[in-house]
Amino acid sequence: MFANKSQTIDISNLCKSYGSVNALDDVSLNISAGEFLTLLGPSGSGKTTLLMALAGFVRPDGGSIRFGDREMITTPPHKRGLGMVFQSYALFPFMTVAENVAYPLKIRGVSKSDQKIRAERALETVELGGYGNRRINQLSGGQKQRVALARAMVFEPQIILMDEPLSALDKKLREHMQIELKALHQKLDATIVYVTHDQREALTMSDRIAVVNHGRIEQVETPERLYRQPHSFFVADFIGESISLPVTVAKGTAQLGERVLKSDLPIALGSGGHRLVVRPELLEVTPGDVPETANDLSGYVHDIIYQGDSVLVIVQHDSVGQINVRVPANRAGQIGLPSKGERIGLALHPEDTIIVPEHIS
Amino acid sequence: MSIHESNGSPQSLKNASKIKFEERRESLTFLGLSLPAILAILIVVFLPIIWLSSLSFYNAAGELSMENYARIYESALYRRTFVVTFQISIAVTLICVLLGYPLCYWLTKLPDRTASILMIFVLVPFWTSILVRTYAWLVLLQRNGIINSSLMSLGIIDEPLQLAHNLTGSIIGMVHVMLPFLVLPLYATMRSIDTDLVRAAVGLGSSPREAFWRVFFPMSRPGLFAGIVLVFILSLGFYVTPALMGGGRVQMLAQRIESTITIYSNWGAASALGVVLLLLALVMIWLMHRVFGLDKLFMR
């Protein structure tokens, strides 16, 4: 048997509407071979529709989907050769763990002995070696998730689609599985398209994230660039914690009230005005006056909220309203922190000054 | 309260006796609530069965004997009745499966609203009197009934078909009565099958047909078996419809029991037939349980 090479996915001008609702509005997206790409968006954004169109369960109204150089738009789902992981795991309850994992091999006519060897090997990859004879209802949620993963990759597909596979797990297990899935992706030679509404999960796992909103892709970027340089208010607001303040933009410079904002980041074009996005952890608490090189957002401490790993300080700014600042809960973070009612110096450095359009053009 | 008291014997646990009393009161309440039903079943079902079964061990002269059972075994007429009863029950069950399975499958594919409206059509006959339904079938199927006259006016047949007052009529009528008993458990089971499972099978490479047989059908099996058991057992003892639609030409077990009493007023012989029917039904349930695992169906 020769090793499968992971494949590129090229989506262009994909459209799908349900009545007057555009679930997919002229979506184009190129995914590299071997990439871990996440479709991130709120519920109803169209991310699942896009994934189901890739799988072949949703028939688009128009557009093109290519795996490698093969056009797939009219190919029925069972001929697309995909590995799939569902939110509900979708394990066959009347089969054992091993039978579940061997299912894709069985329908591909792999011999019984090979089925057994490869199923066991796939189970070992997800750390469930020796669980083959268990029944599905004897497994915990995390174990079921691993079986579903093993079943999706046992036949070495070039592309694996995952539809919110971790959302049914509790927080701790979910975070553990995120790290494991990422490691697994590095071992497998497969392109992974992953759907989630959890921005933290997307940031943790992905090579690139495509933010989906109202059936359109707002931005496709690496996690870090997406976080630090969002192109639209939606992306900035959906990813990470932030508060936003309306600003006016003219000739490439932004003004917050009377003051000109210093920013190293490009200001994206759009409609509906612009907003300054302030992430609580990017603000610096300055003991004295805010340096000339930074933007001054100083105000008075309104409240201090202890949150374990960090402390959230709610600051009442003189003119723009409330601004949140996050400081570490360790000693270093607490030194020089004023108490309630006192004045607090807040510096927003030009490299952290994110200004985004309300709507993407 | 000291540490010694709380670690002592159960009696010294705080409020232990009050809690015990409350527990007992609760279980007595449940017993009290179910007592009427238990009594009703005892008086209306078990006592008559015991009385009838004891009758079957007395011959016409009122002596204790196995005569009634021996006659069932020896008489060609009785043996024939058993064979016909089984044949009809199997045929009815089979036809119900062939009609009911695709119907249920189709219903699960429909939007919820449409499916529930169509379900009402399946159930309406279920709520009308068997007698009314059977006479309605007689009107439709008789020699100069609607079916025969329309087939003849269309020139499809020259002579009226014998659709009622025979085996065909009995089976048509029985299938109609029995179909809901198959559809209800089967539809409930099919509705509970996660659609993602079939999707997963197709997504992993099965053709839709393969996904149906490898995933959907095995998962619908418990409901199908429950329906089969219900239809078959009910058919074994069915009286009204075969009696009316069969026109005296078809003799199933229940009719034989009836004629044994009304014509020959032989309560012993009739009771023996009843006991055999009851035992047969129990054996069938046990067999199906062994083959299909009915316990899995009712205990999830």
XYZ file of C-alpha atoms in Angstrom:
661
model
C 0.000 0.000 0.000
C 1.349 3.414 -0.865
C 0.981 6.381 1.412
C -1.762 8.846 0.546
C -0.738 12.409 -0.067
C -2.892 15.034 1.573
C -4.832 17.163 -0.865
C -5.626 20.790 -1.486
C -9.220 21.978 -1.318
C -10.236 24.793 -3.624
C -13.649 26.305 -3.057
C -14.797 29.009 -5.413
C -18.011 31.027 -5.728
C -19.985 28.569 -3.631
C -23.611 29.633 -3.143
C -26.490 28.095 -1.256
C -29.705 29.728 -0.173
C -32.603 28.435 1.871
C -35.512 30.601 0.780
C -34.410 34.178 1.323
C -31.523 33.224 3.626
C -28.085 33.006 2.047
C -26.396 30.162 3.928
C -23.404 30.432 1.601
C -22.905 33.752 -0.161
C -20.314 33.422 -2.922
C -17.730 31.671 -0.752
C -14.208 31.183 -2.078
C -11.451 29.588 -0.032
C -8.209 27.797 -0.835
C -6.938 25.278 1.671
C -3.375 23.977 1.324
C -2.470 20.313 1.407
C -1.900 19.137 4.961
C -3.328 22.304 6.479
C -5.436 22.420 9.629
C -8.093 24.954 8.703
C -10.870 25.957 11.066
C -14.214 27.399 10.038
C -15.119 29.633 12.956
C -18.406 31.438 13.379
C -21.513 31.814 15.526
C -24.411 29.392 15.095
C -26.296 30.050 11.888
C -23.274 31.650 10.240
C -23.073 29.009 7.530
C -19.928 27.239 8.723
C -21.658 23.861 9.057
C -23.386 24.340 5.709
C -19.975 24.901 4.155
C -18.588 21.749 5.771
C -21.625 19.716 4.706
C -21.195 21.037 1.160
C -17.597 19.792 1.251
C -18.854 16.411 2.480
C -21.558 16.333 -0.183
C -24.562 16.282 2.157
C -25.619 19.784 1.158
C -26.073 20.408 -2.560
C -24.963 23.973 -3.362
C -26.877 26.142 -5.832
C -23.681 26.930 -7.684
C -19.908 27.117 -7.441
C -16.986 24.763 -7.496
C -15.316 22.440 -4.984
C -12.053 20.843 -6.043
C -10.049 18.253 -4.119
C -6.606 18.357 -5.690
C -7.423 18.717 -9.372
C -10.716 16.809 -9.253
C -14.016 18.711 -9.428
C -16.290 17.340 -6.686
C -19.383 19.494 -6.926
C -21.605 16.715 -8.291
C -19.789 13.748 -6.711
C -22.013 11.890 -4.207
C -20.720 11.896 -0.602
C -19.664 8.248 -0.524
C -17.355 8.748 -3.494
C -15.496 11.732 -2.050
C -13.190 9.567 0.052
C -13.417 11.736 3.156
C -12.916 10.950 6.800
C -15.653 12.494 8.903
C -16.126 13.173 12.595
C -19.555 14.275 13.774
C -20.571 16.343 16.767
C -22.718 13.457 18.032
C -19.797 11.034 17.361
C -22.255 8.972 15.220
C -20.776 5.676 16.365
C -22.809 2.621 15.393
C -24.235 1.431 18.724
C -24.778 -2.172 17.631
C -21.120 -2.661 16.681
C -18.085 -3.052 18.923
C -15.357 -0.420 19.036
C -13.207 -2.440 16.617
C -16.121 -3.007 14.220
C -16.828 0.710 14.227
C -13.242 1.584 13.438
C -12.975 -1.125 10.783
C -16.204 -0.018 9.072
C -14.580 2.182 6.391
C -12.096 -0.641 5.660
C -14.848 -3.253 5.438
C -16.791 -1.331 2.809
C -13.571 -0.786 0.892
C -13.084 -4.518 0.646
C -10.025 -4.743 2.878
C -9.369 -8.317 4.025
C -10.583 -9.371 7.489
C -7.076 -9.800 8.881
C -5.927 -6.425 7.539
C -9.047 -4.795 8.948
C -8.151 -6.113 12.364
C -4.539 -4.960 12.245
C -5.298 -1.504 10.915
C -8.235 -0.916 13.269
C -6.074 -1.821 16.240
C -3.283 0.426 14.984
C -5.732 3.337 14.600
C -7.026 2.686 18.131
C -3.469 2.754 19.429
C -2.928 6.122 17.729
C -5.796 7.569 19.773
C -4.545 5.763 22.902
C -7.355 3.226 22.978
C -5.261 0.139 22.232
C -6.997 -3.000 23.550
C -10.450 -1.395 23.641
C -11.546 -3.132 20.421
C -13.979 -5.560 22.015
C -15.802 -2.987 24.140
C -19.315 -1.956 23.327
C -19.950 1.677 22.468
C -22.219 2.277 25.473
C -19.382 1.181 27.784
C -17.251 4.162 26.752
C -17.007 7.629 28.259
C -17.598 10.728 26.138
C -13.894 11.296 25.597
C -13.337 7.680 24.598
C -16.239 7.814 22.126
C -14.654 10.896 20.615
C -11.374 9.017 20.176
C -13.127 6.084 18.536
C -14.825 8.481 16.114
C -11.408 9.950 15.323
C -9.861 6.527 14.807
C -12.716 5.574 12.476
C -12.254 8.767 10.438
C -8.533 8.228 9.897
C -8.209 4.434 9.748
C -8.440 4.333 5.942
C -5.873 7.115 5.608
C -8.109 9.638 3.879
C -6.482 12.648 2.267
C -9.072 14.966 3.792
C -10.759 14.752 7.192
C -13.788 16.885 8.048
C -14.721 17.539 11.660
C -18.002 19.083 12.771
C -17.607 20.482 16.302
C -16.166 17.169 17.497
C -15.251 18.377 20.980
C -18.303 20.431 21.871
C -19.965 17.649 23.869
C -16.985 17.198 26.176
C -16.450 19.011 29.451
C -14.026 21.933 29.494
C -10.993 20.134 30.905
C -11.236 17.153 28.562
C -11.946 19.446 25.637
C -8.755 21.412 26.230
C -6.784 18.192 26.578
C -8.228 16.808 23.337
C -7.430 20.039 21.499
C -3.736 19.577 22.194
C -3.961 15.895 21.268
C -5.806 16.546 18.018
C -3.191 19.093 17.038
C -0.430 16.561 17.725
C -2.366 13.903 15.802
C -2.660 16.214 12.818
C 1.123 16.509 12.712
C 1.389 12.719 12.580
C -1.246 12.279 9.870
C -0.710 13.300 6.305
C -4.172 14.777 5.878
C -5.853 18.098 5.257
C -8.231 18.817 8.127
C -11.233 21.110 7.935
C -12.578 21.747 11.406
C -15.800 23.512 12.369
C -16.247 25.203 15.733
C -17.966 28.157 17.357
C -15.365 28.241 20.133
C -12.802 30.933 19.255
C -10.340 29.673 21.839
C -10.449 26.175 20.346
C -9.864 27.641 16.896
C -6.885 29.685 18.108
C -5.365 26.676 19.871
C -5.521 24.195 17.019
C -5.517 25.830 13.628
C -2.880 26.629 11.049
C -5.360 29.141 9.679
C -8.824 30.235 10.722
C -11.607 31.273 8.355
C -14.116 33.449 10.213
C -17.592 32.863 8.798
C -20.468 35.310 9.242
C -23.800 35.538 7.392
C -22.695 32.964 4.846
C -19.527 34.851 3.969
C -15.893 34.465 4.942
C -14.883 37.663 6.763
C -11.189 36.881 7.091
C -8.785 33.969 6.662
C -5.622 34.228 8.716
C -3.218 32.500 11.053
C -4.446 32.603 14.677
C -1.956 35.225 15.780
C -2.526 37.613 12.894
C -6.275 37.128 13.182
C -6.107 38.085 16.843
C -3.765 41.011 16.442
C -4.945 42.359 13.095
C -8.635 41.709 12.624
C -10.059 43.180 9.424
C -13.577 43.839 10.645
C -15.422 44.651 13.817
C -17.141 41.264 13.677
C -13.819 39.389 13.687
C -12.358 41.604 16.409
C -15.453 41.193 18.559
C -15.867 37.437 17.982
C -12.262 36.539 18.700
C -10.888 37.298 22.112
C -12.209 39.665 24.743
C -12.552 43.321 23.852
C -14.458 46.524 24.235
C -14.872 48.876 21.323
C -15.130 52.645 20.984
C -16.421 54.560 17.956
C -13.729 56.558 16.143
C -13.657 58.799 13.108
C -11.273 57.988 10.277
C -10.074 60.553 7.747
C -7.082 60.383 5.395
C -5.644 57.271 7.022
C -5.683 58.600 10.599
C -8.220 57.810 13.277
C -9.499 60.124 15.972
C -10.981 59.163 19.310
C -12.986 62.229 20.261
C -10.521 65.113 19.882
C -7.394 63.003 20.080
C -5.539 61.521 17.112
C -4.800 57.817 17.628
C -1.302 56.545 16.974
C -1.471 53.165 15.223
C 1.118 51.001 13.461
C -1.586 48.732 12.036
C -3.217 49.304 8.664
C -6.810 50.505 8.822
C -9.042 48.238 6.727
C -11.659 49.762 4.472
C -15.321 49.163 5.062
C -18.676 50.726 5.647
C -20.608 52.009 8.641
C -17.810 53.900 10.377
C -14.821 52.636 12.353
C -14.196 51.371 15.861
C -11.191 51.205 18.133
C -10.859 47.721 19.591
C -9.280 47.564 23.032
C -8.243 44.162 24.338
C -7.974 44.243 28.178
C -4.635 42.434 28.271
C -2.986 44.708 25.672
C -3.371 47.827 27.799
C -0.437 48.775 29.965
C -0.928 50.198 33.432
C 1.586 53.028 33.822
C 2.580 54.268 37.276
C 3.015 57.873 36.201
C 2.033 59.743 33.040
C 1.417 57.825 29.824
C 4.456 58.180 27.502
C 4.157 60.401 24.438
C 4.601 57.439 22.060
C 1.434 55.684 23.278
C -2.269 56.506 23.245
C -3.548 57.711 26.615
C -6.698 55.976 27.900
C -6.288 56.881 31.570
C -9.254 57.133 33.914
C -10.476 56.268 37.406
C -10.713 52.769 38.863
C -14.400 51.862 39.056
C -14.101 48.277 40.233
C -11.507 45.525 40.667
C -12.631 41.952 39.980
C -10.500 39.015 41.087
C -10.703 36.132 38.567
C -8.067 33.714 39.824
C -5.397 33.790 37.160
C -5.873 37.507 36.531
C -7.496 40.638 37.857
C -9.940 42.629 35.752
C -9.876 46.340 36.456
C -12.865 48.328 35.270
C -11.809 51.864 34.471
C -14.117 54.830 34.030
C -12.563 56.928 31.276
C -13.104 60.686 31.338
C -14.897 60.928 27.995
C -15.350 57.551 26.265
C -16.896 55.495 29.078
C -15.839 52.162 30.499
C -12.577 50.407 29.598
C -11.456 47.045 30.995
C -7.847 46.233 31.823
C -6.547 42.787 32.657
C -3.438 42.429 34.810
C -1.815 39.212 36.008
C -2.852 38.131 39.491
C 0.806 37.690 40.511
C 2.776 40.196 42.565
C 4.319 41.918 39.550
C 0.876 42.681 38.193
C -0.362 44.075 41.479
C 2.544 46.471 42.129
C 1.449 50.019 41.629
C -2.165 49.044 40.991
C -4.315 51.867 42.347
C -7.332 51.079 44.508
C -10.974 51.853 43.841
C -11.700 55.484 43.002
C -8.072 56.406 42.309
C -6.659 57.567 39.009
C -5.036 54.893 36.806
C -2.671 55.524 33.895
C -3.469 53.377 30.825
C -1.229 53.227 27.760
C -2.328 51.693 24.459
C 0.758 51.213 22.330
C 0.630 51.917 18.578
C 1.340 48.246 17.676
C -1.736 47.223 19.718
C -4.038 49.948 18.451
C -6.610 48.022 16.399
C -8.972 50.109 14.295
C -11.575 48.208 12.279
C -14.504 49.087 10.022
C -18.004 48.330 11.347
C -18.797 46.245 8.262
C -16.451 44.647 5.801
C -16.836 46.084 2.303
C -24.119 16.835 69.356
C -20.959 14.906 70.129
C -18.783 13.004 67.674
C -19.616 9.708 69.404
C -23.306 10.085 68.758
C -22.961 10.776 65.028
C -20.542 7.871 64.545
C -22.596 5.378 66.539
C -25.086 2.696 65.553
C -27.700 3.507 62.876
C -30.334 4.230 65.568
C -28.382 7.210 66.771
C -28.255 8.795 63.279
C -30.116 12.044 63.328
C -33.776 11.649 62.289
C -33.092 8.113 61.011
C -36.447 6.730 62.128
C -38.360 9.661 60.657
C -36.619 9.170 57.308
C -37.320 5.410 57.362
C -40.970 6.076 58.138
C -41.214 8.535 55.252
C -39.638 5.977 52.939
C -42.134 3.289 53.981
C -45.052 5.685 53.641
C -43.977 6.467 50.087
C -43.772 2.853 48.960
C -47.156 2.148 50.600
C -48.640 5.032 48.642
C -47.386 3.531 45.395
C -48.756 0.127 46.356
C -52.106 1.728 47.231
C -52.237 3.491 43.872
C -51.566 0.353 41.864
C -53.775 -1.910 44.004
C -57.009 -1.341 41.999
C -55.244 -2.281 38.778
C -53.642 -5.332 40.352
C -57.002 -6.475 41.737
C -58.747 -5.872 38.416
C -56.186 -7.958 36.541
C -56.431 -10.724 39.135
C -60.249 -10.864 39.021
C -60.851 -10.176 35.338
C -57.889 -11.957 33.755
C -56.214 -14.518 35.969
C -59.212 -16.042 37.758
C -61.162 -16.739 34.510
C -58.034 -18.197 32.917
C -57.495 -20.503 35.867
C -61.153 -21.473 35.906
C -61.233 -22.122 32.146
C -58.020 -24.122 32.205
C -59.422 -26.296 34.968
C -62.575 -26.869 32.885
C -60.437 -28.282 30.100
C -59.476 -31.238 32.265
C -63.085 -32.459 32.635
C -64.839 -34.490 29.956
C -68.495 -34.174 28.944
C -69.518 -36.566 31.725
C -67.826 -34.296 34.290
C -64.973 -36.704 35.019
C -61.360 -35.674 35.347
C -59.585 -36.666 32.078
C -57.215 -35.621 29.315
C -59.882 -36.458 26.735
C -60.160 -32.870 25.432
C -56.451 -32.582 24.759
C -56.271 -36.043 23.212
C -59.021 -35.045 20.786
C -57.181 -31.901 19.708
C -54.149 -34.051 18.996
C -56.038 -36.814 17.181
C -58.728 -34.961 15.270
C -57.762 -34.022 11.706
C -60.264 -31.169 11.889
C -58.549 -29.554 14.868
C -55.110 -30.106 13.378
C -56.303 -28.434 10.189
C -57.556 -25.465 12.245
C -54.147 -25.026 13.838
C -52.378 -25.198 10.470
C -54.757 -22.655 8.904
C -54.423 -20.341 11.913
C -50.651 -20.381 11.626
C -50.681 -19.978 7.854
C -53.002 -16.988 7.997
C -51.079 -15.396 10.871
C -47.772 -15.781 9.043
C -49.245 -14.422 5.809
C -50.801 -11.443 7.595
C -47.551 -10.689 9.445
C -45.523 -10.916 6.245
C -47.841 -8.636 4.293
C -47.887 -6.155 7.199
C -44.067 -6.072 7.171
C -43.904 -5.592 3.404
C -46.443 -2.760 3.559
C -45.454 -1.264 6.908
C -41.669 -1.084 6.658
C -41.509 1.057 3.506
C -44.380 3.166 4.864
C -42.521 3.892 8.124
C -39.258 4.540 6.286
C -41.010 6.995 4.015
C -42.679 8.713 6.994
C -39.325 9.255 8.737
C -37.991 10.975 5.603
C -40.876 13.488 5.590
C -40.955 16.794 7.488
C -42.352 16.366 11.018
C -45.676 18.094 10.289
C -46.474 16.090 7.190
C -45.429 12.893 8.924
C -47.733 13.466 11.881
C -50.692 14.238 9.595
C -50.066 11.025 7.652
C -49.673 9.137 10.924
C -53.234 10.160 11.788
C -54.405 8.453 8.597
C -52.672 5.292 9.744
C -54.261 5.588 13.175
C -57.838 6.619 12.312
C -58.851 3.050 11.413
C -57.264 2.049 14.699
C -59.840 4.141 16.561
C -62.909 2.926 14.648
C -64.766 -0.216 15.582
C -63.459 -3.414 14.064
C -67.008 -4.338 13.102
C -67.505 -1.121 11.161
C -64.226 -1.574 9.354
C -64.932 -5.192 8.512
C -68.369 -4.440 7.097
C -66.835 -1.594 5.103
C -64.408 -4.074 3.572
C -67.290 -6.430 2.787
C -69.058 -3.630 0.920
C -65.890 -2.918 -1.048
C -64.924 -6.485 -1.799
C -68.197 -8.378 -2.329
C -69.217 -9.851 -5.713
C -71.008 -6.698 -6.852
C -68.966 -4.364 -4.645
C -67.123 -1.233 -5.724
C -63.850 -2.968 -6.556
C -65.353 -5.700 -8.694
C -67.771 -3.373 -10.514
C -65.085 -0.802 -11.306
C -62.625 -3.468 -12.494
C -65.351 -4.901 -14.728
C -66.440 -1.552 -16.148
C -62.784 -0.828 -16.921
C -62.684 -4.116 -18.798
C -59.816 -5.498 -16.738
C -61.823 -8.538 -15.654
C -64.866 -10.254 -17.182
C -66.126 -12.062 -14.108
C -66.221 -10.688 -10.567
C -63.259 -11.784 -8.431
C -63.981 -13.735 -5.267
C -62.503 -11.242 -2.816
C -64.743 -11.684 0.226
C -66.126 -14.666 2.100
C -62.880 -16.592 1.625
C -59.188 -16.674 2.610
C -58.319 -13.586 0.499
C -61.007 -11.563 2.242
C -59.885 -12.700 5.678
C -56.297 -11.740 4.986
C -57.167 -8.339 3.475
C -59.351 -7.486 6.457
C -56.825 -8.729 8.995
C -53.900 -6.875 7.409
C -55.872 -3.665 7.609
C -56.625 -4.175 11.290
C -53.079 -5.285 12.148
C -51.044 -2.731 10.201
C -51.069 -0.050 12.962
C -49.694 -2.600 15.434
C -46.663 -2.981 13.193
C -46.367 0.660 12.210
C -46.500 2.147 15.724
C -43.462 0.443 17.321
C -41.531 0.432 14.051
C -42.095 4.118 13.375
C -41.156 5.025 16.952
C -37.900 3.081 16.612
C -37.061 4.571 13.219
C -37.722 8.086 14.477
C -35.217 7.580 17.276
C -32.395 6.598 14.895
C -29.843 9.416 14.759
C -29.703 10.650 11.151
C -26.004 11.367 11.689
C -25.423 7.591 11.815
C -26.557 7.081 8.239
C -24.643 10.211 7.244
C -21.548 8.880 8.964
C -21.841 5.603 7.070
C -22.196 7.433 3.751
C -19.473 9.927 4.671
C -17.121 7.038 5.402
C -17.722 5.535 1.984
C -20.916 3.445 1.962
C -23.317 3.900 -0.900
C -26.777 4.986 0.307
C -28.075 1.440 -0.250
C -25.196 -0.058 1.716
C -25.667 2.486 4.503
C -29.330 1.498 4.708
C -28.652 -2.215 5.050
C -25.566 -1.955 7.234
C -26.708 0.811 9.573
C -30.351 1.860 9.286
C -31.917 -1.570 8.980
C -30.034 -3.147 11.924
C -31.025 -0.167 14.055
C -34.688 -0.434 13.059
C -34.762 -4.174 13.808
C -35.934 -3.969 17.446
C -39.016 -1.982 16.394
C -39.657 -4.317 13.496
C -39.480 -7.366 15.770
C -41.786 -5.777 18.320
C -44.287 -5.107 15.536
C -43.954 -8.638 14.168
C -44.534 -10.173 17.598
C -47.591 -8.013 18.224
C -49.159 -8.682 14.831
C -48.444 -12.404 14.893
C -49.721 -13.032 18.418
C -52.837 -10.929 17.864
C -53.496 -12.710 14.551
C -53.319 -16.130 16.218
C -56.350 -15.364 18.356
C -58.207 -13.021 15.993
C -61.945 -13.638 15.803
C -64.213 -10.907 14.373
C -62.615 -10.152 11.023
C -61.828 -13.710 9.872
C -65.291 -14.801 11.033
C -67.052 -12.132 8.954
C -64.688 -11.903 5.996
C -64.091 -15.625 5.801
C -67.797 -16.299 5.336
C -67.573 -19.578 7.204
C -65.083 -20.972 4.713
C -62.084 -20.033 6.832
C -61.901 -21.534 10.304
C -59.295 -20.043 12.605
C -58.752 -21.159 16.170
C -60.913 -18.489 17.781
C -63.850 -19.407 15.538
C -63.384 -23.082 16.349
C -63.535 -22.240 20.058
C -66.680 -20.217 19.512
C -68.447 -22.944 17.517
C -67.406 -25.584 20.036
C -69.330 -23.650 22.670
C -72.313 -22.304 20.727
C -73.008 -25.396 18.618
C -71.809 -28.251 20.803
C -71.797 -26.380 24.143
C -68.721 -28.357 25.016
C -66.960 -26.073 27.493
C -64.235 -28.577 28.244
C -63.155 -28.917 24.610
C -63.361 -25.180 24.032
C -61.265 -24.512 27.144
C -58.658 -26.989 26.000
C -58.387 -25.121 22.678
C -58.090 -21.839 24.546
C -55.334 -23.201 26.759
C -53.429 -24.503 23.731
C -53.781 -21.104 22.024
C -52.482 -19.339 25.124
C -49.541 -21.720 25.410
C -48.747 -21.328 21.713
C -48.713 -17.561 22.078
C -46.391 -17.809 25.090
C -44.089 -20.208 23.227
C -43.992 -17.822 20.259
C -43.104 -14.876 22.500
C -40.385 -16.932 24.158
C -39.003 -18.093 20.790
C -38.944 -14.586 19.397
C -37.315 -13.373 22.574
C -34.598 -15.993 22.136
C -34.062 -15.158 18.475
C -34.466 -11.368 18.505
C -33.653 -10.479 22.107
C -36.869 -8.644 22.983
C -35.460 -7.647 26.363
C -33.086 -5.286 24.574
C -36.106 -3.645 23.011
C -37.860 -2.762 26.238
C -34.797 -2.069 28.360
C -32.412 0.427 26.927
